[in-house]
Amino acid sequence: MRGFAFFIHSALIAYFPCKQMIAIRERRKRKMKIVKYSSRLDKDRMPVLVKERACIYMPGQEMDLNSPYRITALVNDVFHLADMTEEHMLLICLNSTAIRGVFDVASGSVSTVMTDISTLIRDTIMVGASNMIVVHNHPSGKISPSNDDKEMTQKLADACRLVGLGLFDHIIVGENGQYFSFAENSML
């Protein structure tokens, strides 16, 4: 790796050695290579980036991820988010609609997942993105946002405005491809 990509990976490893990072590289118009990374300590106790797995994602339709429906299809096809037994939160970092990276930022219990807003902003900035989409699942299958979901989304939107980042959406994934989009429901 050379240049900017090496700098970003080095910075992530140096400052966030326990963070798992999933980098998404767009290859062609109809497919995407998705690589999941984490960092581990080598024999000298220095953090190194480890490639955990990679796959090629080829959606049935277009590659544009500019709608909650397509984002939901991506997270269900690649990460099986709707099938998780506990709540998980993913952070999708973008420039316009080009994905820079995906982070698995938190996992919780059957009914809750907590994350620090500063973590979401830090991770977005670290991959050089200017926008984000937050996605989490409800293992119950019910897609109605809880009061905690609404409160966290409002705090995140305020923080993003303060630092000049865009919060495109917060999506809750339920069963059978159902989703709730804060943006579609004018709650951002």
XYZ file of C-alpha atoms in Angstrom:
188
model
C 0.000 0.000 0.000
C 1.253 3.412 -0.854
C 0.300 7.003 -0.371
C -2.974 8.074 1.142
C -4.364 4.552 1.703
C -1.235 3.609 3.650
C -1.553 6.783 5.749
C -5.196 6.039 6.619
C -4.471 2.394 7.531
C -1.455 3.457 9.606
C -3.488 6.094 11.424
C -6.309 3.663 12.162
C -3.889 1.040 13.460
C -1.936 3.503 15.584
C -4.874 5.254 17.197
C -7.544 2.566 17.298
C -5.826 -0.835 17.693
C -8.978 -2.643 18.853
C -11.322 -1.212 16.215
C -12.645 -3.478 13.507
C -12.817 -1.820 10.121
C -14.520 -3.001 7.002
C -13.222 -1.305 3.870
C -15.352 -1.304 0.792
C -13.751 -0.783 -2.566
C -15.909 -0.183 -5.591
C -14.565 -2.139 -8.558
C -17.067 -1.836 -11.381
C -20.529 -0.420 -11.759
C -22.156 -3.740 -10.854
C -19.994 -5.203 -8.101
C -18.177 -4.183 -4.954
C -15.304 -5.825 -3.100
C -15.902 -5.752 0.645
C -12.981 -6.440 2.965
C -13.333 -6.744 6.725
C -10.285 -5.775 8.756
C -9.357 -5.790 12.403
C -6.127 -4.957 14.150
C -4.061 -7.333 16.253
C -0.801 -7.115 18.153
C 2.253 -8.732 16.558
C 5.074 -10.471 18.475
C 6.599 -7.068 19.324
C 3.224 -5.918 20.687
C 2.779 -3.499 17.785
C -0.648 -3.189 16.152
C -0.967 -4.621 12.644
C -3.904 -4.655 10.244
C -5.303 -8.145 9.644
C -7.590 -9.028 6.767
C -10.363 -11.168 8.254
C -12.447 -11.868 5.186
C -13.358 -10.503 1.794
C -16.244 -10.982 -0.555
C -17.568 -9.600 -3.807
C -21.024 -8.060 -3.465
C -23.089 -8.161 -6.643
C -26.555 -6.741 -6.027
C -29.434 -7.693 -8.282
C -30.003 -4.150 -9.562
C -27.880 -0.998 -9.632
C -24.863 -0.184 -7.482
C -26.244 3.181 -6.341
C -26.678 3.078 -2.594
C -28.759 6.219 -2.508
C -31.912 4.831 -0.926
C -32.708 3.177 2.409
C -34.011 0.146 0.512
C -30.633 -0.430 -1.163
C -28.677 0.182 2.050
C -30.936 -2.343 3.830
C -30.347 -4.877 1.045
C -26.558 -4.378 1.350
C -26.389 -4.808 5.140
C -28.663 -7.851 5.019
C -26.884 -9.513 2.077
C -23.339 -8.909 3.304
C -23.578 -8.628 7.106
C -26.843 -10.568 7.737
C -27.894 -7.751 10.051
C -31.577 -8.748 10.154
C -30.611 -12.244 11.354
C -28.501 -11.159 14.340
C -29.748 -12.270 17.770
C -28.581 -9.071 19.427
C -28.559 -5.469 18.270
C -25.591 -4.365 16.152
C -24.804 -0.904 14.835
C -22.971 -0.308 11.560
C -21.506 3.000 10.454
C -21.327 3.515 6.696
C -18.925 6.327 5.777
C -19.435 8.045 2.408
C -18.389 10.836 0.099
C -21.553 11.677 -1.863
C -22.762 8.103 -2.497
C -19.314 6.451 -2.760
C -18.678 4.245 0.264
C -15.297 4.847 1.940
C -15.676 2.223 4.657
C -18.024 0.399 7.007
C -17.438 -0.007 10.723
C -19.155 -2.428 13.092
C -19.254 0.186 15.857
C -21.277 -1.553 18.542
C -23.105 -4.672 19.601
C -25.545 -4.814 22.443
C -28.232 -6.958 23.952
C -31.508 -8.237 22.573
C -33.176 -4.856 23.049
C -30.468 -2.190 23.095
C -27.193 -1.080 21.567
C -25.175 1.856 22.855
C -22.444 3.793 21.130
C -20.659 7.030 21.748
C -21.428 9.753 19.211
C -17.805 10.867 19.231
C -16.810 7.378 18.025
C -19.085 7.694 15.000
C -17.688 11.119 14.118
C -14.074 10.047 14.697
C -14.392 6.966 12.488
C -16.028 8.977 9.695
C -13.239 11.546 9.740
C -10.494 8.883 9.953
C -11.492 7.320 6.614
C -11.672 10.724 4.956
C -15.450 10.694 4.524
C -17.733 13.689 4.777
C -21.045 11.887 5.301
C -22.414 8.941 7.250
C -25.320 6.551 7.479
C -25.990 4.714 10.727
C -27.754 1.344 10.515
C -28.809 -0.949 13.326
C -31.106 -3.909 13.680
C -34.022 -4.750 15.944
C -33.879 -8.510 16.659
C -37.588 -8.402 17.567
C -38.270 -7.616 13.911
C -40.277 -4.518 14.836
C -38.927 -1.474 13.051
C -40.500 1.290 15.136
C -37.787 3.527 16.629
C -37.544 3.583 20.406
C -37.242 6.827 22.358
C -33.516 6.046 22.772
C -33.188 5.670 18.972
C -34.863 9.048 18.438
C -32.759 10.773 21.093
C -29.462 9.333 19.802
C -30.323 10.291 16.225
C -31.107 13.881 17.217
C -27.865 14.186 19.214
C -25.869 12.702 16.318
C -27.503 15.069 13.798
C -26.672 18.059 16.033
C -23.059 16.908 16.470
C -22.649 16.315 12.723
C -23.916 19.818 11.944
C -21.478 21.232 14.482
C -18.412 19.601 12.872
C -19.561 19.890 9.253
C -20.403 16.247 8.530
C -23.561 15.048 6.829
C -25.836 12.519 8.469
C -27.668 11.074 5.464
C -29.832 8.640 7.423
C -30.332 6.381 10.422
C -31.930 3.119 9.333
C -33.457 0.465 11.567
C -33.519 -2.994 9.988
C -36.246 -5.476 10.872
C -37.334 -8.828 9.512
C -38.182 -9.716 5.893
C -36.371 -6.707 4.419
C -38.420 -4.197 6.394
C -36.734 -0.999 7.484
C -37.440 2.347 9.114
C -35.622 5.365 7.699
C -35.362 8.514 9.787
C -34.718 10.510 6.583
C -37.757 9.092 4.736
C -39.917 9.872 7.762
C -38.622 13.481 8.020
C -37.071 12.874 11.437
C -33.564 14.184 10.636
